Short mmCIF file of C-alpha atoms in Angstrom, two decimals:
data_model
loop_
_atom_site.label_atom_id
_atom_site.label_comp_id
_atom_site.label_asym_id
_atom_site.label_seq_id
_atom_site.Cartn_x
_atom_site.Cartn_y
_atom_site.Cartn_z
CA MET O 1 84.69 29.37 40.60
CA THR O 2 88.43 28.75 40.41
CA ARG O 3 90.94 29.36 37.66
CA PRO O 4 94.59 28.46 37.10
CA ASP O 5 97.18 30.74 38.57
CA ASN O 6 99.34 32.11 35.75
CA SER O 7 102.60 31.39 37.52
CA THR O 8 101.97 28.07 39.25
CA GLY O 9 99.20 26.39 37.27
CA ARG O 10 97.35 25.75 40.53
CA PRO O 11 93.74 26.81 41.12
CA THR O 12 93.39 30.10 42.92
CA ARG O 13 90.87 30.92 45.55
CA PRO O 14 87.52 32.31 44.39
CA GLY O 15 87.54 36.00 43.59
CA HIS O 16 86.68 38.37 46.40
CA ILE O 17 83.21 39.88 46.05
CA TYR O 18 83.73 43.45 47.19
CA ALA O 19 80.00 44.07 47.58
CA VAL O 20 80.19 41.92 50.73
CA ASP O 21 82.49 44.42 52.47
CA LEU O 22 79.97 47.24 52.43
CA VAL O 23 77.06 44.94 53.31
CA ARG O 24 79.00 43.65 56.26
CA VAL O 25 79.88 47.09 57.60
CA VAL O 26 76.31 48.42 57.27
CA THR O 27 74.86 45.30 58.91
CA PHE O 28 77.24 45.49 61.86
CA ALA O 29 76.42 49.18 62.29
CA CYS O 30 72.72 48.27 62.43
CA VAL O 31 73.49 45.59 65.03
CA ILE O 32 75.05 48.20 67.29
CA ALA O 33 72.11 50.50 66.57
CA VAL O 34 69.44 47.95 67.59
CA HIS O 35 71.35 47.04 70.74
CA THR O 36 71.80 50.71 71.60
CA VAL O 37 68.09 51.42 71.14
CA ALA O 38 67.18 48.45 73.34
CA THR O 39 69.73 49.40 76.02
CA VAL O 40 69.05 53.13 76.29
CA ASN O 41 65.25 53.22 75.94
CA PRO O 42 62.53 51.80 78.22
CA VAL O 43 61.22 48.40 77.18
CA ASP O 44 57.73 49.83 76.67
CA SER O 45 58.83 52.72 74.42
CA VAL O 46 56.68 52.56 71.28
CA PRO O 47 59.10 54.62 69.09
CA ALA O 48 62.05 52.49 70.22
CA GLY O 49 60.10 49.33 69.45
CA GLY O 50 59.32 50.66 65.98
CA ALA O 51 63.03 51.23 65.35
CA GLU O 52 63.85 47.75 66.64
CA MET O 53 61.19 46.24 64.36
CA LEU O 54 63.04 47.51 61.27
CA LEU O 55 66.53 46.87 62.64
CA HIS O 56 65.80 43.26 63.56
CA PHE O 57 66.83 42.12 60.08
CA THR O 58 70.45 41.99 61.20
CA ARG O 59 70.64 38.42 62.50
CA GLU O 60 68.97 37.12 59.34
CA ALA O 61 71.38 39.16 57.21
CA PHE O 62 74.32 37.75 59.16
CA PHE O 63 73.32 34.16 58.54
CA ALA O 64 72.56 34.80 54.86
CA LEU O 65 75.96 36.45 54.44
CA THR O 66 77.76 33.69 56.32
CA ALA O 67 76.21 31.06 54.04
CA PHE O 68 77.01 33.22 51.01
CA VAL O 69 80.68 33.51 51.90
CA LEU O 70 81.17 29.85 52.78
CA VAL O 71 79.47 28.58 49.61
CA HIS O 72 81.40 31.07 47.49
CA ARG O 73 84.66 30.02 49.11
CA TYR O 74 84.08 26.25 49.15
CA ARG O 75 81.75 25.59 46.22
CA ASP O 76 84.29 23.57 44.24
CA ARG O 77 86.30 21.94 46.99
CA LEU O 78 85.74 21.38 50.70
CA PRO O 79 88.53 19.82 52.82
CA VAL O 80 86.11 18.95 55.63
CA THR O 81 88.58 18.18 58.43
CA LEU O 82 90.65 21.28 57.73
CA PHE O 83 87.49 23.38 57.39
CA TRP O 84 86.19 22.31 60.79
CA ARG O 85 89.56 22.63 62.50
CA GLN O 86 90.21 26.18 61.26
CA ARG O 87 86.75 27.54 61.76
CA PHE O 88 86.01 26.06 65.14
CA LEU O 89 89.33 27.48 66.36
CA LEU O 90 88.72 30.97 64.97
CA ILE O 91 85.22 31.23 66.38
CA GLY O 92 85.41 28.81 69.31
CA ALA O 93 88.28 30.53 71.10
CA PRO O 94 86.66 34.00 71.06
CA TYR O 95 83.36 32.45 72.10
CA VAL O 96 84.86 30.86 75.22
CA ILE O 97 86.89 33.94 76.18
CA TRP O 98 84.01 36.38 75.72
CA THR O 99 81.68 34.05 77.60
CA ILE O 100 84.12 34.26 80.50
CA ILE O 101 84.35 38.06 80.20
CA TYR O 102 80.62 38.69 80.04
CA SER O 103 79.89 36.14 82.76
CA GLY O 104 82.39 38.00 84.94
CA LEU O 105 80.86 41.40 84.19
CA ALA O 106 77.45 40.10 85.22
CA LEU O 107 78.86 39.32 88.66
CA ILE O 108 79.53 43.02 89.23
CA THR O 109 75.83 43.82 89.30
CA THR O 110 74.58 40.37 90.42
CA PRO O 111 77.10 38.70 92.76
CA LEU O 112 76.88 34.91 93.16
CA SER O 113 78.51 32.32 95.37
CA PRO O 114 81.50 30.43 93.87
CA SER O 115 79.46 27.28 93.23
CA ALA O 116 76.59 29.27 91.67
CA THR O 117 79.12 31.17 89.55
CA LEU O 118 80.50 27.93 88.10
CA ILE O 119 77.02 26.61 87.39
CA GLN O 120 76.01 29.86 85.73
CA PHE O 121 79.17 29.90 83.62
CA GLY O 122 78.52 26.34 82.44
CA ARG O 123 74.97 27.29 81.50
CA ASN O 124 76.20 30.39 79.68
CA LEU O 125 78.83 28.42 77.79
CA PHE O 126 76.34 25.78 76.69
CA THR O 127 73.51 28.13 75.71
CA GLY O 128 75.30 31.28 74.54
CA THR O 129 73.49 33.43 77.12
CA ALA O 130 76.45 35.16 78.80
CA CYS O 131 75.42 38.17 76.72
CA TYR O 132 72.55 38.87 74.36
CA HIS O 133 74.67 38.70 71.17
CA LEU O 134 76.64 35.49 71.71
CA TYR O 135 73.82 33.32 70.33
CA PHE O 136 75.20 34.29 66.92
CA LEU O 137 78.40 32.36 67.56
CA ILE O 138 76.46 29.32 68.80
CA VAL O 139 74.34 29.26 65.63
CA THR O 140 77.39 29.83 63.42
CA MET O 141 79.17 26.85 64.97
CA GLN O 142 76.09 24.71 64.37
CA PHE O 143 76.11 25.82 60.72
CA TYR O 144 79.83 25.04 60.42
CA LEU O 145 79.09 21.53 61.63
CA LEU O 146 76.28 21.11 59.09
CA PHE O 147 77.98 22.93 56.22
CA PRO O 148 79.24 19.82 54.35
CA ALA O 149 75.65 18.52 54.21
CA PHE O 150 74.38 22.01 53.27
CA ARG O 151 76.88 22.22 50.41
CA TRP O 152 75.87 18.73 49.25
CA LEU O 153 72.20 19.80 49.22
CA LEU O 154 73.01 22.73 46.96
CA GLN O 155 74.98 20.44 44.63
CA VAL O 156 72.30 17.78 44.24
CA SER O 157 69.51 20.34 43.83
CA ARG O 158 71.15 22.20 40.94
CA GLY O 159 68.46 23.27 38.52
CA TRP O 160 65.89 23.29 41.31
CA HIS O 161 67.30 26.09 43.48
CA HIS O 162 64.27 28.30 42.90
CA TRP O 163 62.04 25.59 44.36
CA LEU O 164 64.48 25.12 47.23
CA LEU O 165 64.22 28.83 48.04
CA ALA O 166 60.44 28.86 47.71
CA GLY O 167 60.11 25.89 50.05
CA GLY O 168 62.53 27.50 52.49
CA ALA O 169 60.52 30.73 52.48
CA VAL O 170 57.26 28.92 53.21
CA LEU O 171 58.97 26.94 55.97
CA GLN O 172 60.45 30.12 57.47
CA VAL O 173 57.06 31.83 57.57
CA GLY O 174 55.72 28.80 59.44
CA ILE O 175 58.69 28.77 61.82
CA ASN O 176 58.32 32.48 62.61
CA ALA O 177 54.56 32.26 63.06
CA GLY O 178 54.90 29.21 65.30
CA LEU O 179 57.61 30.71 67.49
CA HIS O 180 55.81 34.02 67.84
CA ALA O 181 52.47 32.51 68.80
CA ALA O 182 53.80 29.64 70.89
CA HIS O 183 52.85 29.27 74.58
CA PRO O 184 54.61 26.01 75.47
CA THR O 185 54.78 24.34 78.87
CA GLY O 186 57.20 22.00 80.58
CA ILE O 187 60.48 21.19 78.82
CA ALA O 188 59.17 22.75 75.58
CA GLU O 189 58.95 26.08 77.39
CA LEU O 190 62.56 25.76 78.53
CA LEU O 191 63.75 25.05 74.99
CA TRP O 192 61.54 27.78 73.56
CA HIS O 193 63.56 30.41 75.40
CA PHE O 194 66.60 29.41 73.31
CA ASP O 195 64.88 29.43 69.91
CA GLY O 196 67.25 32.14 68.67
CA SER O 197 70.26 29.93 69.41
CA PHE O 198 69.13 27.09 67.12
CA VAL O 199 70.28 26.95 63.50
CA GLY O 200 66.91 25.57 62.43
CA SER O 201 65.30 28.90 63.25
CA TYR O 202 67.05 30.50 60.24
CA VAL O 203 66.61 27.93 57.45
CA PHE O 204 65.46 30.27 54.70
CA TYR O 205 68.21 32.84 55.24
CA LEU O 206 70.94 30.22 55.08
CA LEU O 207 69.41 28.87 51.87
CA LEU O 208 69.12 32.41 50.51
CA GLY O 209 72.81 33.11 51.07
CA GLY O 210 73.89 29.72 49.74
CA VAL O 211 71.82 29.91 46.55
CA ALA O 212 72.89 33.52 45.94
CA ALA O 213 76.54 32.49 46.21
CA TRP O 214 76.00 29.54 43.88
CA HIS O 215 74.66 32.00 41.31
CA ALA O 216 76.76 34.99 42.41
CA ASP O 217 77.19 36.51 38.95
CA ARG O 218 73.49 36.21 38.16
CA ALA O 219 72.56 37.62 41.57
CA GLN O 220 74.73 40.68 41.08
CA THR O 221 73.44 41.18 37.55
CA TRP O 222 69.82 40.92 38.72
CA VAL O 223 70.11 43.58 41.43
CA ARG O 224 71.91 45.90 38.99
CA GLU O 225 69.19 45.51 36.37
CA HIS O 226 66.17 45.78 38.73
CA PRO O 227 66.82 48.77 41.04
CA VAL O 228 63.19 49.89 41.00
CA THR O 229 61.98 46.44 42.06
CA VAL O 230 64.53 46.36 44.88
CA VAL O 231 63.56 49.82 46.17
CA VAL O 232 59.81 49.21 45.93
CA ALA O 233 60.09 45.87 47.73
CA PHE O 234 62.18 47.54 50.44
CA LEU O 235 59.63 50.33 50.98
CA VAL O 236 56.51 48.17 50.80
CA THR O 237 57.75 45.46 53.16
CA GLY O 238 59.16 48.05 55.57
CA ILE O 239 55.85 49.89 55.72
CA ALA O 240 54.02 46.58 56.16
CA ALA O 241 56.30 45.61 59.05
CA GLU O 242 55.75 48.95 60.81
CA TRP O 243 51.99 48.79 60.22
CA TRP O 244 51.92 45.30 61.73
CA TYR O 245 53.91 46.48 64.74
CA LEU O 246 51.72 49.52 65.42
CA SER O 247 48.56 47.47 64.94
CA SER O 248 49.84 44.93 67.45
CA VAL O 249 50.63 47.65 69.99
CA ARG O 250 47.18 49.21 69.55
CA ALA O 251 45.67 45.75 70.08
CA GLY O 252 47.30 45.63 73.51
CA ILE O 253 50.31 43.44 72.72
CA PRO O 254 53.37 44.53 74.78
CA VAL O 255 56.07 46.34 72.81
CA PRO O 256 58.74 43.59 73.17
CA ALA O 257 56.35 41.01 71.71
CA ALA O 258 55.05 43.38 69.04
CA CYS O 259 58.57 43.96 67.66
CA ASP O 260 59.66 40.33 68.07
CA VAL O 261 62.10 39.18 65.40
CA PHE O 262 60.21 35.89 64.95
CA GLN O 263 57.06 37.07 63.21
CA ALA O 264 55.75 36.01 59.81
CA VAL O 265 55.78 39.63 58.59
CA MET O 266 59.54 39.75 59.17
CA VAL O 267 60.30 37.21 56.43
CA PRO O 268 59.46 39.45 53.43
CA TRP O 269 61.01 42.46 55.18
CA CYS O 270 64.27 40.63 55.86
CA LEU O 271 64.38 39.31 52.29
CA ALA O 272 63.82 42.80 50.90
CA VAL O 273 66.37 44.55 53.10
CA ILE O 274 69.03 41.87 52.51
CA THR O 275 68.48 42.24 48.76
CA ALA O 276 68.65 46.03 49.03
CA LEU O 277 71.91 45.85 50.97
CA PHE O 278 73.39 43.49 48.39
CA ALA O 279 72.28 45.85 45.60
CA MET O 280 73.88 48.76 47.42
CA GLY O 281 77.09 46.80 47.93
CA THR O 282 77.16 45.75 44.28
CA ALA O 283 76.70 49.34 43.11
CA TRP O 284 79.44 50.51 45.48
CA ALA O 285 81.82 47.81 44.31
CA GLN O 286 81.36 48.91 40.70
CA ARG O 287 82.21 52.53 41.42
CA GLN O 288 84.53 52.46 44.41
CA ARG O 289 87.59 50.23 44.17
CA THR O 290 90.24 52.70 45.30
CA GLY O 291 90.48 55.84 47.36
CA PHE O 292 89.94 56.87 50.96
CA GLY O 293 86.32 55.74 51.21
CA SER O 294 87.15 52.29 49.91
CA HIS O 295 90.00 52.00 52.37
CA ILE O 296 87.71 52.95 55.26
CA ILE O 297 85.21 50.25 54.24
CA GLU O 298 87.99 47.66 54.06
CA ILE O 299 89.34 48.57 57.49
CA SER O 300 85.86 48.63 59.01
CA SER O 301 85.03 45.26 57.48
CA ASP O 302 88.23 43.78 58.86
CA ARG O 303 87.52 45.05 62.40
CA SER O 304 83.77 44.47 62.42
CA PHE O 305 83.69 41.04 64.06
CA GLY O 306 85.82 42.33 66.92
CA VAL O 307 83.53 45.34 67.25
CA PHE O 308 80.56 42.97 67.34
CA LEU O 309 82.10 41.09 70.26
CA VAL O 310 83.17 44.19 72.19
CA HIS O 311 80.32 46.68 71.80
CA PRO O 312 77.90 45.28 74.45
CA MET O 313 80.64 45.77 77.03
CA LEU O 314 81.00 49.42 75.99
CA LEU O 315 77.24 49.96 76.11
CA TRP O 316 77.09 48.34 79.56
CA ALA O 317 79.88 50.56 80.87
CA TRP O 318 78.31 53.64 79.31
CA MET O 319 74.94 53.03 80.96
CA LEU O 320 76.57 52.35 84.32
CA GLY O 321 78.43 55.65 84.03
CA PRO O 322 77.44 58.85 82.21
CA GLY O 323 74.81 57.25 79.98
CA GLU O 324 72.15 56.91 82.67
CA TRP O 325 72.78 60.46 83.90
CA LEU O 326 72.68 61.82 80.35
CA SER O 327 69.44 60.02 79.48
CA THR O 328 67.60 62.02 82.16
CA ARG O 329 68.81 65.33 80.73
CA MET O 330 68.17 65.04 77.00
CA PRO O 331 65.51 63.55 74.71
CA ALA O 332 65.61 59.79 74.17
CA LEU O 333 66.56 60.20 70.50
CA TRP O 334 69.66 62.25 71.27
CA SER O 335 70.61 60.07 74.20
CA THR O 336 70.44 57.05 71.87
CA ILE O 337 72.52 58.77 69.18
CA VAL O 338 75.22 59.72 71.69
CA ALA O 339 75.33 56.18 73.11
CA PHE O 340 75.60 54.76 69.59
CA GLY O 341 78.54 57.03 68.79
CA VAL O 342 80.28 56.11 72.04
CA ALA O 343 79.75 52.39 71.42
CA VAL O 344 81.09 52.54 67.86
CA ALA O 345 84.09 54.75 68.61
CA GLY O 346 85.00 52.95 71.83
CA SER O 347 84.67 49.51 70.25
CA LEU O 348 86.82 50.48 67.28
CA LEU O 349 89.50 51.81 69.62
CA VAL O 350 89.50 48.64 71.75
CA VAL O 351 89.63 46.38 68.69
CA GLU O 352 92.44 48.43 67.12
CA LEU O 353 94.53 47.92 70.26
CA VAL O 354 93.67 44.22 70.60
CA ARG O 355 94.45 43.47 66.94
CA ARG O 356 98.04 44.57 67.60
CA SER O 357 98.39 42.43 70.73
CA PRO O 358 99.14 38.73 71.29
CA LEU O 359 95.48 38.33 72.37
CA SER O 360 94.13 39.16 68.93
CA LEU O 361 93.32 35.58 67.91
CA VAL O 362 91.40 34.64 71.06
CA LEU O 363 89.58 37.96 71.36
CA THR O 364 88.77 38.79 67.72
CA GLY O 365 89.16 35.51 65.83
CA LYS O 366 91.91 37.08 63.70
CA ARG O 367 95.63 36.69 63.90
CA ARG O 368 97.76 39.52 65.25
CA MET O 369 98.00 42.40 62.78
CA ARG O 370 101.40 43.70 61.78
CA THR O 371 101.68 47.47 61.53
CA ASP O 372 103.13 47.20 58.01
CA SER O 373 100.37 44.95 56.65
CA SER O 374 97.23 45.90 54.77
CA VAL O 375 93.80 44.35 54.71
CA HIS O 376 94.10 43.23 51.10
CA SER O 377 97.59 42.84 49.71
CA ASP O 378 96.34 42.46 46.15
CA ARG O 379 94.12 45.52 45.90
CA SER O 380 95.32 46.18 42.37
CA GLU O 381 93.87 42.85 41.19
CA PRO O 382 90.26 42.87 42.32
CA SER O 383 89.18 39.78 40.40
CA VAL O 384 91.17 37.35 42.55
CA SER O 385 91.93 37.88 46.22
CA SER O 386 94.81 36.21 48.05
CA GLN O 387 92.81 36.46 51.29
CA PRO O 388 89.63 34.57 52.21
CA ILE O 389 86.47 36.62 52.16
CA ARG O 390 85.78 37.73 55.71
CA LEU O 391 82.20 37.79 56.86
CA GLY O 392 80.09 36.81 59.78
CA ALA O 393 82.05 35.24 62.60
CA GLY O 394 85.75 34.64 62.41
CA ARG O 395 87.88 34.84 59.30
CA LEU O 396 85.81 33.27 56.54
#
């Protein structure tokens, strides 16, 4: 995974896998889409629930991609103390600041006493519930903590990775089925409400990303050589997921439960769509290394984590303002499309301004951007990047 630098004789960082850039951008766009659908439409809207059912792959894709990037970056060497210090800073600081911001915004619509505000903030900080997307940072920090053991597992199981993945898939089906059907009581019920904030809820997807990174060349070759298999799996599992959702609704299950992300049917769908995205990214990376489109993907990938953090605030402001008025005067589909465009454009604008300010590190997890810098300084040498691969939360 490393090779000597021609000028210094030192090992260079692993080569940047450009397929990741496109996968990251598409996945973040789908995150904004699923949040927009859920925000704009009534909770009992059957069409909206059907869209959410298919878009709910995003969290699984995030965790698979995060594991992929970390294993690719640190397969041969892991300075544990430095790893923890850098990553907990780059994700921990934005997590605390955005928890404060979203906790404060909640007070606008639901005022609390000073003592209740402090208690609520402490609860939000501990559980990642200041806003519906901050669970991702909580789970990522848990994975950072466990990553040395995760990397060791991949090392000692070399030659058995296919069995590791198979076992993880079976376990994930059981986890999803158990969480979806669970009706706990007492303290179990309290913990059950935070199932999405626990790293153990995503075992298979972390293993999928880690194993794919360990065999990155073979993974890219496989998706290039089996496009029909990838497309068929994508279509079949997508249809199966929608059929399951509609059957559940017809059986009287409420829409939010029918499109729940933790269902057994979601495991093959998430695997298929993650594979399809990786195949699409691999094909793009082969054909598109320079030019305007490539530059747009690079810029979008670089800003995407900031957009992820910001966009719920834009959606909230939109629905408090013209969004609610607009939704009563046009069909739900068009109202959703307009809100999505506003959220994307507004978030990109906010992030672009923040990245050039002294607050860039604490608000976006990335250091302040100089106006004369580029995303990749070594674009002419695609095999080895002088920058870490950026994916998931923070600068990876």
